[in-house]
Coordinates of C-alpha atoms in Angstrom, one line a residue:
Chain A
M1467 CA 6.7 17.5 24.3
P1468 CA 6.8 14.8 21.7
S1469 CA 4.7 15.4 18.7
E1470 CA 1.6 13.2 18.4
F1471 CA -1.5 13.0 16.3
R1472 CA -4.5 10.7 16.4
L1473 CA -6.8 9.9 13.5
T1474 CA -10.0 7.9 14.0
R1475 CA -11.4 6.1 11.1
T1476 CA -13.9 3.5 10.1
V1477 CA -13.1 0.7 7.6
E1478 CA -14.9 1.2 4.3
F1479 CA -16.3 -1.6 2.2
H1480 CA -13.9 -1.0 -0.7
E1481 CA -11.0 -1.3 1.7
T1482 CA -11.9 -4.9 2.5
D1483 CA -10.9 -7.9 0.3
M1484 CA -12.4 -11.3 -0.3
A1485 CA -10.8 -12.6 2.9
G1486 CA -13.2 -10.3 4.7
I1487 CA -10.5 -8.1 6.2
M1488 CA -9.0 -4.7 5.4
H1489 CA -6.4 -5.2 2.7
F1490 CA -2.9 -4.9 4.1
S1491 CA -2.0 -2.1 1.6
N1492 CA -4.6 0.1 3.0
F1493 CA -2.9 0.4 6.4
F1494 CA -0.2 2.4 4.5
R1495 CA -3.0 4.8 3.2
W1496 CA -4.3 5.2 6.8
M1497 CA -0.8 6.0 8.0
E1498 CA -0.5 8.7 5.3
A1499 CA -3.9 10.1 6.1
C1500 CA -2.8 10.4 9.7
E1501 CA 0.4 12.2 8.6
A1502 CA -1.7 14.6 6.5
G1503 CA -4.0 15.3 9.5
F1504 CA -0.9 15.9 11.7
Y1505 CA 0.3 18.6 9.2
R1506 CA -3.1 20.2 9.0
S1507 CA -3.2 20.3 12.8
L1508 CA 0.0 22.2 12.7
G1509 CA -1.2 24.6 10.0
L1510 CA 1.7 23.5 7.9
P1511 CA 1.4 22.4 4.3
L1512 CA 2.5 18.7 3.8
I1513 CA 3.1 19.4 0.2
S1514 CA 3.5 22.6 -1.9
F1515 CA 3.8 23.1 -5.6
V1516 CA 4.3 26.9 -5.3
P1517 CA 7.0 27.6 -7.9
G1518 CA 10.2 28.5 -6.1
N1519 CA 9.0 26.8 -2.9
V1520 CA 8.2 23.3 -3.9
V1521 CA 8.1 20.9 -0.9
G1522 CA 7.3 17.2 -1.0
W1523 CA 7.9 14.1 1.1
P1524 CA 8.5 11.1 -1.1
R1525 CA 8.9 7.9 0.9
I1526 CA 12.3 6.2 1.4
S1527 CA 10.8 3.2 3.1
A1528 CA 7.6 1.9 4.6
S1529 CA 6.8 -1.1 6.7
C1530 CA 4.0 -2.5 8.7
E1531 CA 3.6 -5.4 11.2
Y1532 CA 0.1 -6.9 11.4
K1533 CA -1.1 -8.6 14.6
A1534 CA -4.9 -8.6 14.2
P1535 CA -7.2 -7.7 11.3
L1536 CA -9.6 -4.9 10.8
R1537 CA -13.1 -5.6 9.3
F1538 CA -15.8 -3.6 7.6
N1539 CA -17.3 -0.9 9.9
D1540 CA -14.6 -1.5 12.5
T1541 CA -13.3 1.9 13.9
A1542 CA -9.7 2.3 14.8
E1543 CA -7.3 4.9 15.9
V1544 CA -4.1 5.6 14.2
R1545 CA -1.5 7.3 16.4
L1546 CA 1.4 9.1 14.9
L1547 CA 4.7 9.4 16.8
I1548 CA 8.1 10.7 15.6
K1549 CA 10.9 8.2 15.8
E1550 CA 13.7 10.2 14.2
V1551 CA 14.4 13.5 12.6
R1552 CA 17.4 13.9 10.3
T1553 CA 18.5 16.9 8.4
R1554 CA 16.5 15.9 5.3
A1555 CA 14.3 13.1 6.5
V1556 CA 11.8 12.1 9.2
I1557 CA 10.8 8.7 10.4
Y1558 CA 7.2 8.3 11.7
V1559 CA 5.8 5.4 13.7
F1560 CA 2.1 4.7 13.5
Q1561 CA 0.1 2.5 15.9
F1562 CA -3.3 1.1 15.1
R1563 CA -5.7 0.3 18.0
K1564 CA -9.3 -0.7 17.7
L1565 CA -12.1 1.3 19.2
G1566 CA -14.2 -1.0 21.2
E1567 CA -17.6 -0.6 22.9
G1568 CA -18.3 2.9 24.0
G1569 CA -15.6 4.3 21.7
R1570 CA -12.8 3.4 24.1
V1571 CA -9.5 2.8 22.5
E1572 CA -8.3 -0.8 23.1
S1573 CA -4.9 -1.1 24.7
S1574 CA -3.5 -3.8 22.3
I1575 CA -1.9 -2.7 19.1
L1576 CA -3.3 -4.4 16.1
A1577 CA -0.7 -3.1 13.7
Q1578 CA 2.3 -0.9 13.8
G1579 CA 4.0 0.8 10.9
E1580 CA 6.8 3.0 10.0
I1581 CA 7.3 5.5 7.2
A1582 CA 10.6 7.3 6.4
A1583 CA 10.1 10.3 4.2
V1584 CA 12.7 12.6 2.7
C1585 CA 12.1 16.3 2.2
V1586 CA 12.5 17.4 -1.4
T1587 CA 12.2 20.5 -3.5
S1588 CA 12.4 20.6 -7.3
D1589 CA 15.4 22.0 -9.2
A1590 CA 15.1 24.3 -12.2
A1591 CA 14.5 21.3 -14.5
G1592 CA 11.7 20.1 -12.3
K1593 CA 13.6 17.1 -10.9
M1594 CA 13.1 16.3 -7.2
I1595 CA 16.2 17.0 -5.0
A1596 CA 16.5 16.4 -1.3
Q1597 CA 16.6 19.5 0.8
P1598 CA 16.9 20.3 4.6
I1599 CA 13.6 20.1 6.3
P1600 CA 12.4 23.8 6.5
P1601 CA 13.0 25.1 10.1
E1602 CA 9.4 26.0 10.8
V1603 CA 8.5 22.3 10.1
K1604 CA 11.5 20.9 11.9
A1605 CA 10.5 22.9 15.0
R1606 CA 7.3 21.0 15.2
L1607 CA 8.8 17.5 14.8
Q1608 CA 9.5 16.4 18.3
I1609 CA 10.6 12.9 18.7
A1610 CA 8.9 10.4 21.0
P1611 CA 10.8 8.3 23.6
E1612 CA 11.5 4.9 22.3
S1613 CA 9.3 3.5 25.1
A1614 CA 6.3 5.0 23.4
Y1615 CA 6.4 2.6 20.5
A1616 CA 9.1 0.0 21.1
A1617 CA 7.0 -2.3 23.2
A1618 CA 4.7 -3.1 20.3
Chain B
M623 CA 16.4 -24.5 -8.3
P624 CA 15.2 -21.4 -6.5
S625 CA 11.6 -20.4 -7.2
E626 CA 11.2 -17.3 -9.2
F627 CA 8.4 -15.4 -10.9
R628 CA 8.5 -12.2 -13.0
L629 CA 5.5 -9.9 -13.6
T630 CA 5.7 -7.1 -16.1
R631 CA 3.3 -4.3 -15.6
T632 CA 2.6 -0.7 -16.7
V633 CA 1.8 2.1 -14.3
E634 CA -1.8 3.2 -14.6
F635 CA -3.1 6.7 -14.3
H636 CA -5.1 6.0 -11.1
E637 CA -1.9 4.6 -9.5
T638 CA -0.2 7.9 -9.7
D639 CA -0.6 10.7 -7.2
M640 CA -0.4 14.5 -7.4
A641 CA 3.4 14.3 -7.1
G642 CA 3.3 12.7 -10.5
I643 CA 4.6 9.3 -9.4
M644 CA 3.2 5.9 -8.5
H645 CA 1.8 6.1 -5.0
F646 CA 4.0 4.2 -2.6
S647 CA 1.2 2.0 -1.4
N648 CA 0.7 0.6 -4.9
F649 CA 4.1 -1.1 -4.8
F650 CA 2.6 -3.5 -2.2
R651 CA -0.3 -4.3 -4.6
W652 CA 2.2 -5.0 -7.4
M653 CA 4.0 -7.4 -5.0
E654 CA 0.8 -9.2 -4.3
A655 CA -0.1 -9.4 -8.0
C656 CA 3.3 -11.0 -8.6
E657 CA 2.7 -13.5 -5.8
A658 CA -0.7 -14.3 -7.4
G659 CA 1.0 -14.8 -10.8
F660 CA 3.5 -17.1 -9.1
Y661 CA 0.8 -19.3 -7.7
R662 CA -1.1 -19.4 -11.0
S663 CA 2.1 -20.4 -12.7
L664 CA 2.4 -23.3 -10.3
G665 CA -1.2 -24.3 -10.9
L666 CA -1.8 -23.9 -7.1
P667 CA -4.6 -21.9 -5.6
L668 CA -3.3 -18.9 -3.6
I669 CA -6.5 -18.9 -1.7
S670 CA -9.3 -21.3 -1.3
F671 CA -12.7 -21.0 0.4
V672 CA -13.7 -24.6 -0.2
P673 CA -15.3 -25.7 3.1
G674 CA -13.1 -28.1 4.9
N675 CA -10.1 -27.0 2.9
V676 CA -9.9 -23.2 3.5
V677 CA -6.5 -21.8 2.7
G678 CA -5.4 -18.2 3.0
W679 CA -2.2 -16.2 3.5
P680 CA -2.8 -13.1 5.6
R681 CA 0.3 -10.9 6.0
I682 CA 2.4 -10.8 9.1
S683 CA 4.5 -8.0 7.8
A684 CA 5.2 -6.0 4.7
S685 CA 8.0 -3.5 3.9
C686 CA 9.4 -1.7 0.9
E687 CA 12.5 0.5 0.2
Y688 CA 12.1 3.0 -2.6
K689 CA 15.1 4.2 -4.5
A690 CA 13.6 5.7 -7.7
P691 CA 10.0 6.5 -8.7
L692 CA 7.8 5.0 -11.3
R693 CA 5.6 7.3 -13.5
F694 CA 2.5 6.9 -15.6
N695 CA 3.0 4.6 -18.5
D696 CA 6.4 3.3 -17.1
T697 CA 6.7 -0.4 -17.5
A698 CA 8.6 -2.4 -14.8
E699 CA 9.3 -5.9 -13.9
V700 CA 8.6 -7.3 -10.4
R701 CA 10.7 -10.3 -9.6
L702 CA 9.6 -12.7 -6.8
L703 CA 12.2 -14.6 -4.8
I704 CA 11.8 -16.7 -1.7
K705 CA 13.8 -15.7 1.3
E706 CA 12.6 -18.0 3.9
V707 CA 10.1 -20.9 4.4
R708 CA 8.9 -21.8 7.8
T709 CA 6.4 -24.4 8.9
R710 CA 3.5 -22.0 8.7
A711 CA 4.9 -19.0 7.0
V712 CA 6.8 -17.8 3.9
I713 CA 8.9 -14.7 3.3
Y714 CA 9.0 -13.3 -0.2
V715 CA 11.4 -10.7 -1.6
F716 CA 10.3 -8.6 -4.5
Q717 CA 12.6 -6.5 -6.7
F718 CA 11.3 -3.8 -9.0
R719 CA 13.3 -2.9 -12.2
K720 CA 12.3 -0.6 -14.9
L721 CA 12.0 -1.7 -18.5
G722 CA 14.0 0.7 -20.7
E723 CA 14.2 1.2 -24.4
G724 CA 13.6 -2.0 -26.3
G725 CA 11.9 -3.6 -23.4
R726 CA 15.2 -4.5 -21.8
V727 CA 15.1 -4.8 -18.0
E728 CA 17.4 -2.2 -16.4
S729 CA 20.0 -3.6 -13.9
S730 CA 19.4 -1.1 -11.1
I731 CA 16.7 -1.9 -8.6
L732 CA 14.2 0.9 -8.1
A733 CA 12.4 -0.6 -5.2
Q734 CA 12.7 -3.8 -3.1
G735 CA 10.1 -5.2 -0.8
E736 CA 9.4 -8.1 1.5
I737 CA 6.2 -9.7 2.5
A738 CA 5.8 -12.3 5.2
A739 CA 2.6 -14.4 5.0
V740 CA 1.2 -17.0 7.3
C741 CA -0.7 -20.0 6.0
V742 CA -4.1 -20.2 7.7
T743 CA -7.2 -22.3 7.5
S744 CA -10.5 -21.6 9.3
D745 CA -11.7 -23.4 12.3
A746 CA -15.3 -24.6 12.8
A747 CA -16.4 -21.1 14.0
G748 CA -14.9 -19.5 10.9
K749 CA -11.9 -18.0 12.7
M750 CA -8.6 -18.0 10.9
I751 CA -5.9 -20.3 12.5
A752 CA -2.4 -20.8 11.4
Q753 CA -1.7 -24.2 9.8
P754 CA 1.4 -25.9 8.3
I755 CA 1.9 -25.0 4.7
P756 CA 0.4 -27.8 2.6
P757 CA 3.2 -30.1 1.4
E758 CA 2.3 -29.7 -2.3
V759 CA 2.7 -25.9 -1.9
K760 CA 5.8 -26.2 0.3
A761 CA 7.5 -28.4 -2.3
R762 CA 7.3 -25.5 -4.8
L763 CA 8.7 -22.9 -2.4
Q764 CA 12.5 -23.1 -3.1
I765 CA 14.5 -20.4 -1.3
A766 CA 16.9 -18.2 -3.2
P767 CA 20.5 -17.6 -2.2
E768 CA 20.9 -14.5 -0.2
S769 CA 23.2 -13.1 -2.9
A770 CA 20.2 -12.9 -5.2
Y771 CA 18.6 -10.1 -3.2
A772 CA 20.9 -8.9 -0.5
A773 CA 23.0 -6.6 -2.7
A774 CA 20.0 -4.3 -3.3
Chain C
M1111 CA -39.8 12.5 5.8
P1112 CA -37.3 11.7 3.0
S1113 CA -34.3 9.8 4.2
E1114 CA -31.1 11.7 4.1
F1115 CA -27.5 11.3 5.2
R1116 CA -24.5 13.6 5.0
L1117 CA -20.9 12.5 5.1
T1118 CA -18.1 15.0 5.4
R1119 CA -14.7 14.0 4.2
T1120 CA -11.3 15.3 3.3
V1121 CA -9.4 14.3 0.1
E1122 CA -6.4 12.1 0.9
F1123 CA -3.1 12.2 -0.9
H1124 CA -3.5 8.7 -2.4
E1125 CA -6.9 9.7 -3.8
T1126 CA -5.3 12.3 -6.1
D1127 CA -3.8 11.5 -9.4
M1128 CA -1.0 13.1 -11.5
A1129 CA -3.4 15.7 -12.8
G1130 CA -3.5 17.0 -9.2
I1131 CA -7.2 16.2 -8.6
M1132 CA -9.2 13.4 -6.9
H1133 CA -9.3 10.5 -9.3
F1134 CA -12.8 10.2 -10.8
S1135 CA -13.2 6.6 -9.6
N1136 CA -12.9 7.7 -6.0
F1137 CA -16.1 9.6 -6.1
F1138 CA -17.8 6.2 -6.3
R1139 CA -16.0 5.1 -3.1
W1140 CA -17.1 8.2 -1.3
M1141 CA -20.7 7.5 -2.4
E1142 CA -20.5 4.0 -1.0
A1143 CA -18.9 5.3 2.3
C1144 CA -21.9 7.7 2.5
E1145 CA -24.3 4.8 2.0
A1146 CA -22.5 2.8 4.8
G1147 CA -22.7 5.8 7.1
F1148 CA -26.5 6.0 6.3
Y1149 CA -27.0 2.4 7.3
R1150 CA -24.9 2.8 10.5
S1151 CA -27.0 5.8 11.4
L1152 CA -30.1 3.6 11.1
G1153 CA -28.6 0.8 13.2
L1154 CA -29.1 -1.5 10.2
P1155 CA -26.5 -3.8 8.8
L1156 CA -25.6 -2.9 5.2
I1157 CA -24.3 -6.3 4.7
S1158 CA -24.6 -9.6 6.6
F1159 CA -22.9 -12.9 6.2
V1160 CA -24.8 -14.6 9.0
P1161 CA -25.7 -18.0 7.6
G1162 CA -29.4 -18.3 6.8
N1163 CA -29.7 -14.5 6.8
V1164 CA -27.1 -13.3 4.2
V1165 CA -27.8 -9.8 2.9
G1166 CA -25.8 -7.9 0.3
W1167 CA -26.3 -5.1 -2.1
P1168 CA -24.4 -5.6 -5.3
R1169 CA -24.6 -2.7 -7.7
I1170 CA -26.7 -2.9 -10.9
S1171 CA -25.4 0.5 -12.1
A1172 CA -23.4 3.5 -11.0
S1173 CA -22.9 6.8 -12.6
C1174 CA -21.4 10.2 -11.9
E1175 CA -21.4 13.7 -13.5
Y1176 CA -18.4 15.8 -12.7
K1177 CA -18.7 19.6 -12.7
A1178 CA -15.6 20.7 -10.7
P1179 CA -12.6 18.9 -9.3
L1180 CA -11.6 18.1 -5.7
R1181 CA -8.0 18.6 -4.7
F1182 CA -5.8 17.3 -1.8
N1183 CA -7.0 18.5 1.6
D1184 CA -10.3 19.8 0.2
T1185 CA -13.2 18.9 2.4
A1186 CA -16.5 18.1 0.9
E1187 CA -19.9 16.9 1.9
V1188 CA -21.6 13.9 0.3
R1189 CA -25.4 14.0 0.7
L1190 CA -27.4 10.8 0.2
L1191 CA -31.0 11.0 -1.1
I1192 CA -33.2 8.2 -2.2
K1193 CA -34.6 8.4 -5.7
E1194 CA -36.5 5.1 -6.0
V1195 CA -37.3 2.1 -4.0
R1196 CA -38.4 -1.1 -5.8
T1197 CA -39.3 -4.5 -4.4
R1198 CA -35.7 -5.8 -4.7
A1199 CA -33.7 -2.7 -5.4
V1200 CA -33.0 0.9 -4.3
I1201 CA -31.6 3.9 -6.3
Y1202 CA -29.6 6.4 -4.4
V1203 CA -28.6 9.9 -5.5
F1204 CA -25.4 11.5 -4.1
Q1205 CA -24.5 15.1 -4.2
F1206 CA -21.0 16.5 -3.6
R1207 CA -20.6 20.0 -2.3
K1208 CA -17.3 21.6 -1.2
L1209 CA -16.9 23.0 2.3
G1210 CA -15.6 26.5 2.0
E1211 CA -14.2 28.9 4.5
G1212 CA -15.6 28.4 8.0
G1213 CA -16.8 25.0 7.2
R1214 CA -19.9 26.3 5.4
V1215 CA -21.2 24.0 2.6
E1216 CA -21.1 25.7 -0.7
S1217 CA -24.4 25.7 -2.7
S1218 CA -23.1 24.6 -6.0
I1219 CA -22.9 20.9 -6.7
L1220 CA -19.4 19.8 -7.9
A1221 CA -20.5 16.2 -8.7
Q1222 CA -23.7 14.2 -8.6
G1223 CA -23.9 10.5 -8.8
E1224 CA -26.3 7.6 -8.7
I1225 CA -26.1 4.0 -7.5
A1226 CA -28.7 1.3 -8.1
A1227 CA -28.2 -1.6 -5.8
V1228 CA -30.1 -4.9 -5.7
C1229 CA -30.8 -6.7 -2.4
V1230 CA -29.5 -10.2 -2.5
T1231 CA -29.2 -13.2 -0.3
S1232 CA -27.4 -16.5 -1.0
D1233 CA -29.0 -19.7 -1.9
A1234 CA -27.9 -23.1 -0.5
A1235 CA -25.1 -23.3 -3.0
G1236 CA -23.7 -19.9 -2.0
K1237 CA -24.9 -18.2 -5.2
M1238 CA -26.3 -14.6 -4.8
I1239 CA -30.0 -14.4 -5.6
A1240 CA -32.2 -11.2 -5.5
Q1241 CA -34.6 -11.0 -2.6
P1242 CA -37.2 -8.5 -1.5
I1243 CA -35.7 -5.7 0.6
P1244 CA -36.3 -6.7 4.3
P1245 CA -39.3 -4.8 5.6
E1246 CA -37.3 -3.2 8.5
V1247 CA -34.9 -1.8 5.9
K1248 CA -37.6 -0.8 3.5
A1249 CA -39.4 1.2 6.2
R1250 CA -36.3 3.4 6.5
L1251 CA -35.9 4.1 2.8
Q1252 CA -38.0 7.2 2.2
I1253 CA -37.7 8.7 -1.3
A1254 CA -36.8 12.3 -1.8
P1255 CA -38.9 14.6 -4.0
E1256 CA -37.4 14.9 -7.5
S1257 CA -36.9 18.6 -6.8
A1258 CA -34.2 17.7 -4.2
Y1259 CA -31.8 16.4 -6.8
A1260 CA -33.1 17.1 -10.3
A1261 CA -31.9 20.6 -10.5
A1262 CA -28.2 19.6 -10.5
Chain D
M635 CA -12.7 1.8 -39.7
P636 CA -14.0 2.3 -36.2
S637 CA -11.4 2.7 -33.5
E638 CA -11.1 -0.3 -31.2
F639 CA -8.8 -1.5 -28.5
R640 CA -8.9 -4.6 -26.3
L641 CA -7.3 -5.0 -23.0
T642 CA -7.0 -8.3 -21.3
R643 CA -6.6 -8.4 -17.6
T644 CA -6.9 -10.6 -14.5
V645 CA -8.6 -9.6 -11.3
E646 CA -6.2 -9.0 -8.5
F647 CA -6.7 -9.8 -4.9
H648 CA -6.8 -6.2 -3.7
E649 CA -9.5 -5.5 -6.3
T650 CA -12.0 -7.8 -4.6
D651 CA -14.1 -6.9 -1.6
M652 CA -15.6 -8.8 1.3
A653 CA -18.5 -9.9 -0.9
G654 CA -15.9 -11.9 -2.9
I655 CA -16.2 -10.0 -6.1
M656 CA -14.4 -7.2 -7.9
H657 CA -15.4 -3.9 -6.3
F658 CA -17.7 -1.9 -8.6
S659 CA -15.4 1.1 -8.6
N660 CA -12.5 -0.9 -10.1
F661 CA -14.4 -1.4 -13.4
F662 CA -13.8 2.4 -13.9
R663 CA -10.1 1.9 -13.4
W664 CA -10.1 -0.9 -15.9
M665 CA -11.9 1.3 -18.4
E666 CA -9.2 4.0 -18.0
A667 CA -6.4 1.4 -18.3
C668 CA -8.0 0.4 -21.6
E669 CA -8.2 4.0 -22.7
A670 CA -4.5 4.4 -21.8
G671 CA -3.6 1.3 -23.8
F672 CA -5.5 2.6 -26.8
Y673 CA -3.5 5.8 -26.8
R674 CA -0.2 3.9 -26.4
S675 CA -1.2 1.8 -29.3
L676 CA -1.7 4.9 -31.4
G677 CA 1.6 6.3 -30.3
L678 CA -0.2 9.4 -28.9
P679 CA 0.2 10.8 -25.4
L680 CA -3.0 10.5 -23.3
I681 CA -1.7 13.2 -21.1
S682 CA 1.1 15.8 -21.4
F683 CA 2.5 18.3 -19.0
V684 CA 5.0 19.8 -21.4
P685 CA 4.7 23.6 -20.8
G686 CA 2.9 25.3 -23.7
N687 CA 1.4 22.0 -24.8
V688 CA -0.4 20.7 -21.7
V689 CA -3.1 18.1 -22.6
G690 CA -5.4 16.3 -20.3
W691 CA -8.7 14.6 -20.4
P692 CA -10.7 15.1 -17.2
R693 CA -13.9 13.2 -17.0
I694 CA -17.3 14.9 -17.5
S695 CA -19.2 11.7 -16.7
A696 CA -18.8 8.1 -16.1
S697 CA -21.2 5.2 -15.8
C698 CA -21.4 1.5 -15.7
E699 CA -24.0 -1.2 -15.8
Y700 CA -23.2 -4.5 -14.1
K701 CA -24.7 -7.8 -15.2
A702 CA -22.4 -10.3 -13.7
P703 CA -19.5 -10.2 -11.3
L704 CA -15.8 -10.8 -11.7
R705 CA -13.9 -12.8 -9.1
F706 CA -10.3 -13.1 -8.1
N707 CA -8.1 -14.6 -10.8
D708 CA -10.9 -14.2 -13.4
T709 CA -9.6 -12.9 -16.7
A710 CA -11.7 -10.5 -18.8
E711 CA -11.4 -8.4 -21.9
V712 CA -12.2 -4.8 -21.9
R713 CA -13.1 -3.5 -25.4
L714 CA -13.0 0.2 -26.1
L715 CA -15.3 1.7 -28.8
I716 CA -15.9 5.3 -29.6
K717 CA -19.5 6.5 -29.3
E718 CA -19.2 10.2 -30.1
V719 CA -16.5 12.7 -30.9
R720 CA -17.3 16.4 -30.3
T721 CA -15.1 19.4 -30.8
R722 CA -13.7 19.3 -27.3
A723 CA -14.9 15.9 -26.0
V724 CA -15.1 12.3 -26.7
I725 CA -17.4 9.5 -25.4
Y726 CA -16.0 6.0 -25.1
V727 CA -18.0 2.8 -24.6
F728 CA -16.3 -0.1 -22.8
Q729 CA -17.5 -3.7 -22.9
F730 CA -16.4 -6.3 -20.4
R731 CA -16.4 -10.0 -21.4
K732 CA -15.0 -12.9 -19.5
L733 CA -12.3 -15.2 -20.9
G734 CA -13.5 -18.7 -20.5
E735 CA -11.8 -22.0 -20.9
G736 CA -9.0 -21.9 -23.5
G737 CA -8.8 -18.1 -23.4
R738 CA -11.8 -17.7 -25.6
V739 CA -13.8 -14.5 -25.0
E740 CA -17.3 -15.3 -23.9
S741 CA -20.1 -13.6 -26.0
S742 CA -22.1 -12.3 -23.1
I743 CA -21.3 -8.9 -21.8
L744 CA -20.8 -8.8 -18.0
A745 CA -20.5 -5.0 -17.7
Q746 CA -20.7 -2.1 -20.0
G747 CA -19.6 1.4 -19.2
E748 CA -19.2 4.8 -20.7
I749 CA -16.8 7.7 -20.1
A750 CA -17.1 11.2 -21.5
A751 CA -13.9 13.1 -21.3
V752 CA -13.1 16.7 -22.2
C753 CA -9.9 17.8 -23.8
V754 CA -8.2 20.5 -21.7
T755 CA -5.0 22.5 -21.7
S756 CA -3.9 24.9 -19.0
D757 CA -4.0 28.6 -19.2
A758 CA -1.2 30.9 -18.0
A759 CA -2.4 30.7 -14.4
G760 CA -2.3 26.9 -14.6
K761 CA -6.1 26.5 -14.7
M762 CA -7.6 23.8 -16.9
I763 CA -9.5 25.1 -19.8
A764 CA -11.3 23.1 -22.5
Q765 CA -9.6 23.1 -25.9
P766 CA -10.5 21.5 -29.3
I767 CA -9.2 18.0 -29.6
P768 CA -5.8 18.2 -31.3
P769 CA -6.3 17.2 -35.0
E770 CA -3.7 14.4 -34.9
V771 CA -5.7 12.8 -32.1
K772 CA -9.1 13.5 -33.6
A773 CA -8.0 11.8 -36.8
R774 CA -7.6 8.5 -34.8
L775 CA -10.9 8.7 -33.0
Q776 CA -13.3 6.8 -35.4
I777 CA -16.8 6.3 -34.0
A778 CA -18.3 2.8 -33.9
P779 CA -21.7 2.0 -35.3
E780 CA -24.4 2.1 -32.6
S781 CA -25.0 -1.6 -33.3
A782 CA -21.6 -2.4 -31.9
Y783 CA -22.6 -1.5 -28.4
A784 CA -26.3 -0.7 -28.2
A785 CA -27.4 -4.3 -27.9
A786 CA -25.8 -4.8 -24.6

């Protein structure tokens, strides 16, 4: 079954800008918060600094398309899907949908983003080097069918 | 002559994350700061809330590719180029290069991003609606040759 | 009964800094998020831009004392109490306590902050001017006994 | 001679909020950026992760009083003064003044803040512990007369 995680979240005042909408950079922070929630839900550490077992996920690329704004106190759902799993990298897709009256998730997507992250450890000198995704992590990264996110 | 603007900036402590590098979302904020500097350099308002003459530039899309990290106290140059100018939208390219010893800009690009922004005004009800880029702005948006940024 | 509101929240990756802890400025954002949650719980708008009835709460002062850090994925509770209500201003106290094993709130306070906010509206020219707190808001602002927060 | 450092800076779009002014939390980030500039001007590291010589400055407290707002594209000067130097801690005062026409610093203070920071190193287990301020740093921390900041 494809991996999936949903984060529900309300726009905070400091996330808005003088145009009255959530600043576009904050959509990337919501995506990352959703990714962190996904890893917590799996009981897997997203990041580890344990010497000898350092794991991190620096970003190779990030993008977002914005179709409608979010405003202060708006509540939205961020849905994580997995687009691609490579030996050392994973590509996530994130869909943003507003919660309307009664807490129902609206069908239209207000923003859709993508983050590609590479799995790294650190070498003896403390420098980050790419490493294969640990098998216990990889086992939980199930890609979604393209139909789940391509329509956006 | 193609439009161009260069912003030089030093990584602040709050811009770093626990991995010791500038958080990927902050590259988008640097891009926008560079865009704002570009408009100030032209003597044109990036944004205006003057009733009857509201102008804003909400983002349609934003993306960034990361090749090397920035760390606390690193200084880097963000260079704005213009990729495309449409009737109601503009696409910027931003190149990040580190300043090395002696303040010389290094040749390699550590990150490259793109922002597409649509020119809007507000209708009588205060709703944002797309409008043609004002001619005095459009006159200053000169696209760069693809060779200026495609190699990255 | 004294007003009170509790917000539970998990530290996000972008909220950490290179020292591995939540950046001190973010405690102020959590305080404000708690204030926003308090107003939502009352069904009262924290802020309104409705012409003729503009209400805002710019800050007169803000402070925080830090006793212990928060780290990535730590969950903490922010508790809002009301210290003082004046004609045009309110002073909130915010207490931060970590959630330990089993989701139990730890007794020790890891940070305690204060925000003083003045109630404003806008005059005909759009300038912010202080105004008495609207009575329907004031009725819901019940101060806490000093013992509730002074021990910290 | 009392230590002093001045940082000049322009409000960025993402630093504003929907009330159209710089979000109050960002004043703390400007203070810290000013502190970082002060240490760079001294040629001293503000922070070091060199094993055996770890130095950091976590905050004990931070506060700010706001008298006037900053808006997008406003330029202001942050002036660092030293209020107190203890064995293991230092207290900074930061004054914010707007740059008016012609780049002249206005006399009135729009915000004044204070940060108390404790000097720490890390013990063998990686835990932060307070340490005396290194003598080469302490020698550069010259307190300002109270008259320099008390009038605000």
